[in-house]
Tab-separated table of C-alpha atoms in Angstrom:
chain	number	residue	atom	x	y	z
A	1	UNK	CA	0.000	0.000	0.000
A	2	UNK	CA	1.163	3.514	-0.756
A	3	UNK	CA	0.159	6.599	1.171
A	4	UNK	CA	1.049	10.138	0.255
A	5	UNK	CA	-0.036	13.164	2.233
A	6	UNK	CA	0.511	16.748	1.331
A	7	UNK	CA	-1.864	18.752	3.554
A	8	UNK	CA	-1.525	22.479	3.068
A	9	UNK	CA	-2.872	25.329	5.155
A	10	UNK	CA	-1.920	27.937	2.645
A	11	UNK	CA	-3.606	29.949	-0.074
A	12	UNK	CA	-1.909	29.661	-3.415
A	13	UNK	CA	-1.051	33.162	-4.620
A	14	UNK	CA	1.347	32.001	-7.316
A	15	UNK	CA	1.228	28.254	-7.926
A	16	UNK	CA	3.817	26.687	-10.172
A	17	UNK	CA	3.710	22.926	-10.477
A	18	UNK	CA	6.766	21.383	-12.048
A	19	UNK	CA	8.137	18.015	-10.997
A	20	UNK	CA	5.919	18.086	-7.905
A	21	UNK	CA	7.094	21.491	-6.585
A	22	UNK	CA	4.854	24.377	-5.632
A	23	UNK	CA	5.061	27.934	-4.385
A	24	UNK	CA	2.674	28.931	-1.595
A	25	UNK	CA	1.968	31.686	0.904
A	26	UNK	CA	0.234	31.870	4.270
A	27	UNK	CA	-3.223	33.243	4.831
A	28	UNK	CA	-5.260	34.095	7.908
A	29	UNK	CA	-8.212	32.243	9.371
A	30	UNK	CA	-10.468	35.296	9.436
A	31	UNK	CA	-10.580	35.262	5.609
A	32	UNK	CA	-12.260	31.867	5.568
A	33	UNK	CA	-15.861	32.900	6.036
A	34	UNK	CA	-17.358	30.967	3.110
A	35	UNK	CA	-16.887	27.190	2.952
A	36	UNK	CA	-14.106	26.032	0.675
A	37	UNK	CA	-15.147	24.271	-2.533
A	38	UNK	CA	-13.204	21.049	-3.071
A	39	UNK	CA	-12.743	18.881	-6.129
A	40	UNK	CA	-10.703	15.883	-7.166
A	41	UNK	CA	-8.695	16.393	-10.321
A	42	UNK	CA	-7.517	13.747	-12.764
A	43	UNK	CA	-4.446	14.510	-14.887
A	44	UNK	CA	-2.026	13.187	-17.450
A	45	UNK	CA	1.401	12.526	-15.998
A	46	UNK	CA	4.945	12.609	-17.301
A	47	UNK	CA	6.770	11.679	-14.091
A	48	UNK	CA	6.014	9.935	-10.762
A	49	UNK	CA	5.729	13.256	-8.920
A	50	UNK	CA	2.507	14.049	-10.783
A	51	UNK	CA	-0.860	12.403	-10.304
A	52	UNK	CA	-4.225	12.915	-8.579
A	53	UNK	CA	-4.889	16.284	-6.972
A	54	UNK	CA	-7.355	17.469	-4.370
A	55	UNK	CA	-7.928	21.176	-4.990
A	56	UNK	CA	-9.718	23.700	-2.817
A	57	UNK	CA	-11.142	27.029	-3.905
A	58	UNK	CA	-11.874	29.860	-1.469
A	59	UNK	CA	-14.755	32.007	-2.784
A	60	UNK	CA	-14.057	34.921	-0.424
A	61	UNK	CA	-10.529	35.459	-1.680
A	62	UNK	CA	-10.765	33.958	-5.180
A	63	UNK	CA	-7.752	31.768	-4.394
A	64	UNK	CA	-7.028	28.111	-5.068
A	65	UNK	CA	-5.420	25.884	-2.467
A	66	UNK	CA	-3.563	22.669	-3.291
A	67	UNK	CA	-4.646	20.246	-0.578
A	68	UNK	CA	-3.168	16.925	-1.666
A	69	UNK	CA	-1.146	15.335	-4.440
A	70	UNK	CA	-0.990	11.569	-4.864
A	71	UNK	CA	1.801	10.593	-7.237
A	72	UNK	CA	3.127	7.378	-8.676
A	73	UNK	CA	0.000	6.704	-10.744
A	74	UNK	CA	0.252	6.683	-14.528
A	75	UNK	CA	-2.199	8.996	-16.271
A	76	UNK	CA	-5.032	9.047	-13.700
A	77	UNK	CA	-7.006	11.069	-16.217
A	78	UNK	CA	-10.483	10.240	-14.912
A	79	UNK	CA	-11.508	10.147	-11.246
A	80	UNK	CA	-14.788	9.484	-9.423
A	81	UNK	CA	-15.751	9.146	-5.779
A	82	UNK	CA	-18.501	7.236	-4.023
A	83	UNK	CA	-21.393	9.103	-2.387
A	84	UNK	CA	-19.891	8.793	1.095
A	85	UNK	CA	-16.653	10.309	-0.147
A	86	UNK	CA	-14.363	7.781	1.509
A	87	UNK	CA	-13.498	5.890	-1.676
A	88	UNK	CA	-11.886	7.295	-4.810
A	89	UNK	CA	-11.361	5.539	-8.122
A	90	UNK	CA	-9.131	6.498	-11.041
A	91	UNK	CA	-8.132	5.078	-14.379
A	92	UNK	CA	-4.570	4.472	-15.400
A	93	UNK	CA	-4.893	5.485	-19.034
A	94	UNK	CA	-2.206	3.262	-20.501
A	95	UNK	CA	-2.118	1.700	-23.969
A	96	UNK	CA	-0.070	-0.990	-25.639
A	97	UNK	CA	0.616	-4.424	-24.242
A	98	UNK	CA	0.573	-3.218	-20.639
A	99	UNK	CA	-3.036	-2.150	-20.987
A	100	UNK	CA	-5.069	0.030	-18.683
A	101	UNK	CA	-6.478	-0.393	-15.208
A	102	UNK	CA	-8.727	1.106	-12.569
A	103	UNK	CA	-7.274	1.911	-9.142
A	104	UNK	CA	-9.170	2.219	-5.868
A	105	UNK	CA	-8.143	4.434	-2.954
A	106	UNK	CA	-9.397	5.101	0.556
A	107	UNK	CA	-9.698	8.738	1.549
A	108	UNK	CA	-9.446	9.814	5.190
A	109	UNK	CA	-10.919	13.291	5.086
A	110	UNK	CA	-10.170	14.104	8.744
A	111	UNK	CA	-6.440	13.571	8.220
A	112	UNK	CA	-6.388	14.336	4.485
A	113	UNK	CA	-4.802	10.989	3.636
A	114	UNK	CA	-5.291	9.118	0.377
A	115	UNK	CA	-4.197	5.466	0.413
A	116	UNK	CA	-4.157	3.201	-2.593
A	117	UNK	CA	-6.009	-0.073	-2.045
A	118	UNK	CA	-5.439	-1.990	-5.280
A	119	UNK	CA	-5.998	-1.980	-9.028
A	120	UNK	CA	-7.807	-4.129	-11.577
A	121	UNK	CA	-7.325	-4.486	-15.318
A	122	UNK	CA	-9.851	-2.918	-17.683
A	123	UNK	CA	-9.121	-5.734	-20.163
A	124	UNK	CA	-8.219	-3.190	-22.818
A	125	UNK	CA	-6.052	-0.193	-23.647
A	126	UNK	CA	-6.413	3.489	-22.944
A	127	UNK	CA	-9.291	3.595	-20.423
A	128	UNK	CA	-10.553	7.185	-20.441
A	129	UNK	CA	-13.887	7.023	-18.579
A	130	UNK	CA	-15.248	5.281	-15.489
A	131	UNK	CA	-18.589	5.420	-13.732
A	132	UNK	CA	-20.131	3.877	-10.635
A	133	UNK	CA	-23.456	2.070	-10.855
A	134	UNK	CA	-26.211	3.488	-8.606
A	135	UNK	CA	-25.656	0.757	-5.977
A	136	UNK	CA	-21.888	1.451	-6.006
A	137	UNK	CA	-21.180	-2.264	-6.244
A	138	UNK	CA	-19.654	-2.044	-9.727
A	139	UNK	CA	-17.433	0.305	-11.643
A	140	UNK	CA	-17.739	0.429	-15.429
A	141	UNK	CA	-14.669	1.350	-17.466
A	142	UNK	CA	-14.506	2.408	-21.109
A	143	UNK	CA	-11.346	1.735	-23.127
A	144	UNK	CA	-10.830	4.363	-25.813
A	145	UNK	CA	-7.808	2.671	-27.382
A	146	UNK	CA	-9.225	-0.824	-27.812
A	147	UNK	CA	-12.865	0.208	-28.181
A	148	UNK	CA	-14.387	-1.940	-25.441
A	149	UNK	CA	-15.709	-1.739	-21.902
A	150	UNK	CA	-15.416	-3.746	-18.703
A	151	UNK	CA	-17.525	-4.273	-15.587
A	152	UNK	CA	-15.488	-4.501	-12.391
A	153	UNK	CA	-17.002	-5.466	-8.983
A	154	UNK	CA	-16.197	-3.393	-5.907
A	155	UNK	CA	-15.638	-5.452	-2.748
A	156	UNK	CA	-16.975	-4.365	0.635
A	157	UNK	CA	-13.535	-3.155	1.707
A	158	UNK	CA	-13.306	-0.894	-1.339
A	159	UNK	CA	-10.895	-3.111	-3.246
A	160	UNK	CA	-11.548	-4.050	-6.858
A	161	UNK	CA	-12.120	-7.601	-8.034
A	162	UNK	CA	-11.292	-8.859	-11.511
A	163	UNK	CA	-13.643	-7.801	-14.282
A	164	UNK	CA	-16.713	-10.035	-14.616
A	165	UNK	CA	-17.713	-8.817	-18.072
A	166	UNK	CA	-16.101	-7.416	-21.191
A	167	UNK	CA	-17.981	-6.053	-24.185
A	168	UNK	CA	-16.189	-5.412	-27.465
A	169	UNK	CA	-17.545	-2.895	-29.941
A	170	UNK	CA	-17.017	-3.210	-33.682
A	171	UNK	CA	-17.265	-1.019	-36.737
A	172	UNK	CA	-15.725	2.220	-37.901
A	173	UNK	CA	-16.625	5.689	-39.111
A	174	UNK	CA	-15.947	7.798	-42.170
A	175	UNK	CA	-12.849	9.560	-40.819
A	176	UNK	CA	-9.907	7.190	-41.408
A	177	UNK	CA	-7.578	8.996	-39.001
A	178	UNK	CA	-9.982	9.178	-36.054
A	179	UNK	CA	-12.559	6.488	-36.768
A	180	UNK	CA	-10.560	3.487	-37.976
A	181	UNK	CA	-12.275	1.423	-35.293
A	182	UNK	CA	-14.391	1.747	-32.135
A	183	UNK	CA	-13.318	4.229	-29.456
A	184	UNK	CA	-15.434	4.127	-26.300
A	185	UNK	CA	-15.472	7.629	-24.818
A	186	UNK	CA	-18.174	7.688	-22.126
A	187	UNK	CA	-20.478	5.495	-20.037
A	188	UNK	CA	-23.443	7.329	-18.542
A	189	UNK	CA	-26.293	5.842	-16.512
A	190	UNK	CA	-29.799	6.901	-17.398
A	191	UNK	CA	-31.612	8.642	-14.511
A	192	UNK	CA	-33.625	5.438	-14.042
A	193	UNK	CA	-30.391	3.635	-13.113
A	194	UNK	CA	-31.312	0.680	-15.307
A	195	UNK	CA	-29.583	1.609	-18.553
A	196	UNK	CA	-26.081	2.657	-19.565
A	197	UNK	CA	-25.462	4.856	-22.608
A	198	UNK	CA	-22.002	4.397	-24.134
A	199	UNK	CA	-20.663	7.040	-26.501
A	200	UNK	CA	-18.410	5.530	-29.175
A	201	UNK	CA	-16.497	8.163	-31.120
A	202	UNK	CA	-15.096	5.664	-33.605
A	203	UNK	CA	-18.398	4.229	-34.821
A	204	UNK	CA	-20.663	7.299	-34.601
A	205	UNK	CA	-22.997	5.384	-32.300
A	206	UNK	CA	-24.254	5.570	-28.762
A	207	UNK	CA	-24.680	1.997	-27.591
A	208	UNK	CA	-27.332	1.258	-24.968
A	209	UNK	CA	-27.190	-1.537	-22.391
A	210	UNK	CA	-29.626	-2.700	-19.740
A	211	UNK	CA	-27.995	-2.978	-16.337
A	212	UNK	CA	-29.030	-5.596	-13.771
A	213	UNK	CA	-26.590	-5.963	-10.850
A	214	UNK	CA	-28.178	-9.260	-9.831
A	215	UNK	CA	-26.906	-10.946	-13.001
A	216	UNK	CA	-23.493	-12.554	-13.215
A	217	UNK	CA	-22.873	-10.344	-16.239
A	218	UNK	CA	-24.787	-7.143	-15.426
A	219	UNK	CA	-24.899	-5.646	-18.940
A	220	UNK	CA	-27.068	-6.819	-21.834
A	221	UNK	CA	-28.143	-5.063	-25.059
A	222	UNK	CA	-31.144	-2.814	-24.556
A	223	UNK	CA	-33.961	-2.165	-27.020
A	224	UNK	CA	-32.998	-0.207	-29.001
A	225	UNK	CA	-29.399	-1.305	-28.569
A	226	UNK	CA	-27.959	1.901	-30.067
A	227	UNK	CA	-28.705	5.111	-31.895
A	228	UNK	CA	-26.571	6.654	-34.610
A	229	UNK	CA	-25.336	10.194	-35.076
A	230	UNK	CA	-24.456	12.009	-38.259
A	231	UNK	CA	-21.397	10.339	-39.851
A	232	UNK	CA	-18.141	11.956	-38.821
A	233	UNK	CA	-19.603	13.626	-35.729
A	234	UNK	CA	-17.713	11.561	-33.171
A	235	UNK	CA	-19.977	11.159	-30.093
A	236	UNK	CA	-18.087	11.868	-26.874
A	237	UNK	CA	-19.766	12.782	-23.549
A	238	UNK	CA	-23.489	13.083	-22.849
A	239	UNK	CA	-25.945	14.200	-20.191
A	240	UNK	CA	-29.677	13.718	-19.584
A	241	UNK	CA	-32.344	16.081	-18.398
A	242	UNK	CA	-33.919	15.230	-15.041
A	243	UNK	CA	-36.740	13.130	-16.488
A	244	UNK	CA	-34.429	11.250	-18.825
A	245	UNK	CA	-36.412	11.894	-21.993
A	246	UNK	CA	-33.846	14.270	-23.514
A	247	UNK	CA	-30.218	13.438	-24.329
A	248	UNK	CA	-27.592	16.123	-24.900
A	249	UNK	CA	-24.562	14.711	-26.686
A	250	UNK	CA	-21.199	16.270	-27.521
A	251	UNK	CA	-20.231	15.721	-31.161
A	252	UNK	CA	-16.480	16.035	-30.643
A	253	UNK	CA	-15.239	16.027	-34.210
A	254	UNK	CA	-17.753	18.582	-35.502
A	255	UNK	CA	-17.879	20.720	-32.323
A	256	UNK	CA	-21.613	20.475	-31.815
A	257	UNK	CA	-24.208	19.591	-29.216
A	258	UNK	CA	-26.809	17.126	-30.439
A	259	UNK	CA	-30.292	17.011	-28.905
A	260	UNK	CA	-32.107	13.662	-28.957
A	261	UNK	CA	-35.580	12.751	-27.774
A	262	UNK	CA	-35.971	9.492	-25.847
A	263	UNK	CA	-39.573	8.266	-25.846
A	264	UNK	CA	-39.609	6.197	-22.690
A	265	UNK	CA	-42.923	4.513	-23.523
A	266	UNK	CA	-42.012	3.394	-27.039
A	267	UNK	CA	-38.246	3.099	-26.429
A	268	UNK	CA	-37.548	5.233	-29.483
A	269	UNK	CA	-34.749	7.751	-29.836
A	270	UNK	CA	-34.850	10.448	-32.502
A	271	UNK	CA	-32.575	13.362	-33.327
A	272	UNK	CA	-34.258	16.714	-32.722
A	273	UNK	CA	-31.596	19.315	-33.418
A	274	UNK	CA	-27.892	20.102	-33.562
A	275	UNK	CA	-26.289	23.213	-32.070
A	276	UNK	CA	-22.892	24.324	-33.433
A	277	UNK	CA	-20.370	25.614	-30.911
A	278	UNK	CA	-18.619	27.754	-33.535
A	279	UNK	CA	-19.885	30.119	-36.260
A	280	UNK	CA	-20.361	28.823	-39.803
A	281	UNK	CA	-17.367	30.812	-41.023
A	282	UNK	CA	-15.048	29.464	-38.316
A	283	UNK	CA	-11.771	28.413	-39.903
A	284	UNK	CA	-9.763	26.322	-37.473
A	285	UNK	CA	-9.372	22.990	-35.700
A	286	UNK	CA	-12.435	21.557	-33.967
A	287	UNK	CA	-12.641	19.456	-30.823
A	288	UNK	CA	-15.638	19.700	-28.484
A	289	UNK	CA	-15.010	18.028	-25.129
A	290	UNK	CA	-17.133	18.267	-21.992
A	291	UNK	CA	-20.843	18.824	-21.447
A	292	UNK	CA	-22.589	19.460	-18.134
A	293	UNK	CA	-26.061	20.544	-17.091
A	294	UNK	CA	-26.851	22.681	-14.058
A	295	UNK	CA	-28.469	20.969	-11.085
A	296	UNK	CA	-31.754	22.751	-11.708
A	297	UNK	CA	-31.673	21.593	-15.345
A	298	UNK	CA	-32.103	25.110	-16.692
A	299	UNK	CA	-28.662	25.665	-18.242
A	300	UNK	CA	-26.255	23.542	-20.243
A	301	UNK	CA	-22.511	24.111	-20.661
A	302	UNK	CA	-20.137	22.755	-23.304
A	303	UNK	CA	-16.402	23.193	-23.840
A	304	UNK	CA	-14.712	23.420	-27.220
A	305	UNK	CA	-11.000	22.891	-27.808
A	306	UNK	CA	-9.133	23.045	-31.128
A	307	UNK	CA	-8.560	26.661	-32.100
A	308	UNK	CA	-11.640	27.928	-30.254
A	309	UNK	CA	-10.806	27.271	-26.562
A	310	UNK	CA	-14.224	28.364	-25.365
A	311	UNK	CA	-17.097	27.491	-23.068
A	312	UNK	CA	-20.602	27.931	-24.425
A	313	UNK	CA	-23.721	28.409	-22.305
A	314	UNK	CA	-27.219	27.380	-23.397
A	315	UNK	CA	-30.622	28.054	-21.846
A	316	UNK	CA	-32.711	24.871	-21.686
A	317	UNK	CA	-36.423	25.174	-22.439
A	318	UNK	CA	-38.101	23.426	-19.522
A	319	UNK	CA	-40.970	22.135	-21.654
A	320	UNK	CA	-39.302	21.078	-24.906
A	321	UNK	CA	-35.644	20.666	-23.927
A	322	UNK	CA	-34.670	22.893	-26.863
A	323	UNK	CA	-31.466	24.890	-26.405
A	324	UNK	CA	-30.868	28.612	-26.844
A	325	UNK	CA	-27.245	29.760	-26.965
A	326	UNK	CA	-26.816	32.708	-24.596
A	327	UNK	CA	-23.051	33.042	-24.110
A	328	UNK	CA	-19.651	31.978	-25.425
A	329	UNK	CA	-16.529	32.898	-23.462
A	330	UNK	CA	-12.836	32.062	-23.496
A	331	UNK	CA	-11.833	29.163	-21.261
A	332	UNK	CA	-8.847	31.219	-20.116
A	333	UNK	CA	-6.264	28.859	-21.611
A	334	UNK	CA	-5.623	26.238	-24.266
A	335	UNK	CA	-7.508	22.957	-24.677
A	336	UNK	CA	-10.387	23.141	-22.155
A	337	UNK	CA	-10.783	19.380	-21.910
A	338	UNK	CA	-12.983	19.578	-18.839
A	339	UNK	CA	-14.712	21.849	-16.369
A	340	UNK	CA	-16.716	21.505	-13.187
A	341	UNK	CA	-19.652	23.354	-11.633
A	342	UNK	CA	-19.614	23.837	-7.865
A	343	UNK	CA	-22.367	22.043	-5.902
A	344	UNK	CA	-23.947	25.367	-4.947
A	345	UNK	CA	-24.028	26.403	-8.610
A	346	UNK	CA	-22.153	29.638	-7.893
A	347	UNK	CA	-18.867	28.803	-9.635
A	348	UNK	CA	-17.467	27.067	-12.698
A	349	UNK	CA	-13.865	25.871	-12.949
A	350	UNK	CA	-12.239	25.464	-16.343
A	351	UNK	CA	-9.298	23.090	-16.821
A	352	UNK	CA	-7.000	23.719	-19.782
A	353	UNK	CA	-4.881	20.682	-20.603
A	354	UNK	CA	-2.296	22.284	-22.916
A	355	UNK	CA	-1.702	25.491	-20.941
A	356	UNK	CA	-1.621	23.584	-17.626
A	357	UNK	CA	-4.014	25.844	-15.755
A	358	UNK	CA	-7.384	26.058	-14.054
A	359	UNK	CA	-9.456	29.243	-13.921
A	360	UNK	CA	-12.362	30.240	-11.720
A	361	UNK	CA	-15.578	31.691	-13.143
A	362	UNK	CA	-18.428	33.256	-11.185
A	363	UNK	CA	-21.744	31.789	-12.239
A	364	UNK	CA	-25.124	33.465	-11.920
A	365	UNK	CA	-27.578	30.664	-11.020
A	366	UNK	CA	-30.519	32.771	-12.172
A	367	UNK	CA	-29.220	33.625	-15.642
A	368	UNK	CA	-26.619	30.883	-16.204
A	369	UNK	CA	-24.078	33.502	-17.292
A	370	UNK	CA	-20.448	32.993	-16.227
A	371	UNK	CA	-17.712	35.597	-15.727
A	372	UNK	CA	-14.013	34.831	-15.454
A	373	UNK	CA	-12.356	35.853	-12.196
A	374	UNK	CA	-8.683	36.339	-11.378
A	375	UNK	CA	-8.410	32.994	-9.588
A	376	UNK	CA	-5.964	30.621	-11.269
A	377	UNK	CA	-3.824	27.634	-10.351
A	378	UNK	CA	-1.164	25.926	-12.420
A	379	UNK	CA	-1.512	22.125	-12.609
A	380	UNK	CA	0.201	19.766	-15.051
A	381	UNK	CA	-2.320	18.713	-17.732
A	382	UNK	CA	-5.689	18.858	-15.916
A	383	UNK	CA	-8.147	16.415	-17.472
A	384	UNK	CA	-11.210	15.730	-15.294
A	385	UNK	CA	-13.046	17.398	-12.406
A	386	UNK	CA	-15.034	15.520	-9.771
A	387	UNK	CA	-16.695	17.902	-7.348
A	388	UNK	CA	-16.876	16.936	-3.684
A	389	UNK	CA	-20.290	17.437	-2.111
């Protein structure tokens, strides 16, 4: 077992992360009048001193605080926690013969200690997405490189067992450089907790599986078993509205948000509309990434990489689910692969993978509009945000 603790009681005024080093400065207790917002951060790594971060943000001072760094993990690009908050899971996004894995950790919040428990193979290469089932007895992992997914049981002590199921996708898309084969990019449970929607960038499909944790192999093809997107779109991440009858899907390769209607009575899925994230005359590289919906379901946010480096805000019609674009702003850096919205809905944090930085935005819960603040922290290749409740 490996334990690494780096508790800090400092505000970060100028944070420079390079080979695990940081610059920090003291602060006073009387500044901490508003609760700190905490989030786990997955990253890409280039040395053992980099890894999983626990970051705090202080709303009163607009300062980030580096609370913990757990190194020695290869490319923990995607992280999730259980509801209790005492277990953390990350991928090790590794390709080639070595293949990828999922790691489990125990988090002692009182002492700010993260301890690795064990790891389990994802039975494929380049795992880039994991999700917990509603019962938190299984973790599902999607392998981008090999185009398949695995179901891994979670033992009572938080350790991971060997995968009990592997599903291989097949097919390809029209783009020979990006869609030569399947590339699983997301696994999202429907609000009913009984279905899993799997975005496959390589095949221009979202595959749908029924999930029954009482079965030896919990996943089985649903009906319908998939829906297709426009060829060359490259489905990436997706979110549902609260009732689960609307699907909002990032089309990575065309930098769009697709809106799909899910008729829960007839089990039919149809495409309703597509919303470009860039103007028609945009001349540059495309690469939409993350999509998130506010807790009240009234606003939707999408990030766009390539040459745009923006976050776009949409108003969601509460009756029809139709989107209305109300704002597009700079992400503050280059390659906004991910962002997170604070649990209180007051802040948005943008992570820019290529410029190695995270910026704070003030969010208006009533209008959905975001405004960039001065708050910034430098982190090596931020990839995924998981907000602590």
